[in-house]
Amino acid sequence: MKEGRGSFSVERGPRKERETAQSGMWKGNSPAGSQGAAMEGTGGELGGQGNWGPEDAPGLLARASLIMLPWPLPLASSALTLLFGALTSLFLWYCYRLGSQDMQALGAGSRAGGVRGGPVGCSEAGGPSPGGPGDPGEGPRTEGLVSRRLRAYARRYSWAGMGRVRRAAQGGPGPGRGPGVLGIQRPGLLFLPDLPSAPFVPRDAQRHDVELLESSFPAILRDFGAVSWDFSGTTPPPRGWSPPLAPGCYQLLLYQAGRCQPSNCRRCPGAYRALRGLRSFMSANTFGNAGFSVLLPGARLEGRCGPTNARVRCHLGSPEDGPRVVFIVDLWHPNVAGAERQALDFVFAPDP
């Protein structure tokens, strides 16, 4: 079919268009009338017959973007849901495995004898006694257990701020272990290096807790009056009081080795309320004790050191005549940082 002047012939068009489509998609400008064929092609595919020009690029890109979708949208959502579930299960399994390792380490330590502040002693509650875990002869075993628990803590949290605690867990340097070290302090269980030592901690270092205890003195004294007895030794001690730890030495503890004693706390509500208000009370590890200590006239105390230099012991005494009565509270040393306290609470946590 031919038309007049200026027209074009399509007599041999089909063959030429096939050749053009085979040689490349972009070939010059196609007539406006062939745009539909270029977009649709044979069977509605991009590879169909026709020529495409630059002006057809937006339509081609739009159609290509539709073709490149790999899955229907519901199928893609299902795949993402399955992937998210698998990742969540993997994370939970990892947390379970990490916790199981920590509990195995702690359980092994408990079976080996545990890490304790030692048995309660007269005026040195929680202090080590000869032959106990705080005895220097038990050092290697205790140090190994402390190191294992500290590693378990670091896996769960972090090693940040653990320099001194790590050195203490490795067993050095402590008093008497290095040259030029004056052995004033000889803690039997844990020596935290580079911790200032003084016979008495300045009042301002623990001002809040000291003032709270002083203001609570009337309530604490009333509690002691409610639980005291004649301390004659002719009758068994009343409920809550320890047997004589030494001649003329008795104790009634509200907290013993980091454990609250519920019956004694209920009998001494004023003292218990004061303890709950303290900021630096060692209430979560085996070094922490609080309660009444009574020494009868003539009682004798032997010199000793506590289980660790990380604590200071506060004595709230009574000016009345008669037996020496003090309310003792174990506080954190003011130079032990918060991160170190958290780690030591974990390492020396009371046995469940």
mmCIF file with all atom_site columns, C-alpha atoms in Angstrom, residues 43 45 59 74 124 128 146 154 174 180 200 217 244 263 273 275 320:
data_model
loop_
_atom_site.group_PDB
_atom_site.id
_atom_site.type_symbol
_atom_site.label_atom_id
_atom_site.label_alt_id
_atom_site.label_comp_id
_atom_site.label_asym_id
_atom_site.label_entity_id
_atom_site.label_seq_id
_atom_site.pdbx_PDB_ins_code
_atom_site.Cartn_x
_atom_site.Cartn_y
_atom_site.Cartn_z
_atom_site.occupancy
_atom_site.B_iso_or_equiv
_atom_site.pdbx_formal_charge
_atom_site.auth_seq_id
_atom_site.auth_comp_id
_atom_site.auth_asym_id
_atom_site.auth_atom_id
_atom_site.pdbx_PDB_model_num
ATOM 1  C CA . GLY A 1 43  ? 2.253  -10.263 23.993  1.00 0.00 ? 43  GLY A CA 1
ATOM 2  C CA . GLU A 1 45  ? 6.327  -7.594  26.691  1.00 0.00 ? 45  GLU A CA 1
ATOM 3  C CA . GLY A 1 59  ? 7.222  4.849   30.557  1.00 0.00 ? 59  GLY A CA 1
ATOM 4  C CA . PRO A 1 74  ? 1.816  -10.749 50.658  1.00 0.00 ? 74  PRO A CA 1
ATOM 5  C CA . GLU A 1 124 ? 33.326 -8.082  113.503 1.00 0.00 ? 124 GLU A CA 1
ATOM 6  C CA . PRO A 1 128 ? 36.822 -14.147 108.562 1.00 0.00 ? 128 PRO A CA 1
ATOM 7  C CA . VAL A 1 146 ? 36.371 -14.541 92.389  1.00 0.00 ? 146 VAL A CA 1
ATOM 8  C CA . ALA A 1 154 ? 31.925 -8.952  82.414  1.00 0.00 ? 154 ALA A CA 1
ATOM 9  C CA . GLY A 1 174 ? 47.929 -6.530  98.249  1.00 0.00 ? 174 GLY A CA 1
ATOM 10 C CA . GLY A 1 180 ? 57.427 -1.125  100.154 1.00 0.00 ? 180 GLY A CA 1
ATOM 11 C CA . PHE A 1 200 ? 38.615 6.921   110.585 1.00 0.00 ? 200 PHE A CA 1
ATOM 12 C CA . PHE A 1 217 ? 19.042 7.224   117.190 1.00 0.00 ? 217 PHE A CA 1
ATOM 13 C CA . PRO A 1 244 ? 27.699 -16.160 122.871 1.00 0.00 ? 244 PRO A CA 1
ATOM 14 C CA . SER A 1 263 ? 11.888 -11.594 112.051 1.00 0.00 ? 263 SER A CA 1
ATOM 15 C CA . ARG A 1 273 ? 13.564 2.008   108.378 1.00 0.00 ? 273 ARG A CA 1
ATOM 16 C CA . LEU A 1 275 ? 18.776 1.062   107.061 1.00 0.00 ? 275 LEU A CA 1
ATOM 17 C CA . GLU A 1 320 ? 24.511 4.988   128.970 1.00 0.00 ? 320 GLU A CA 1
#
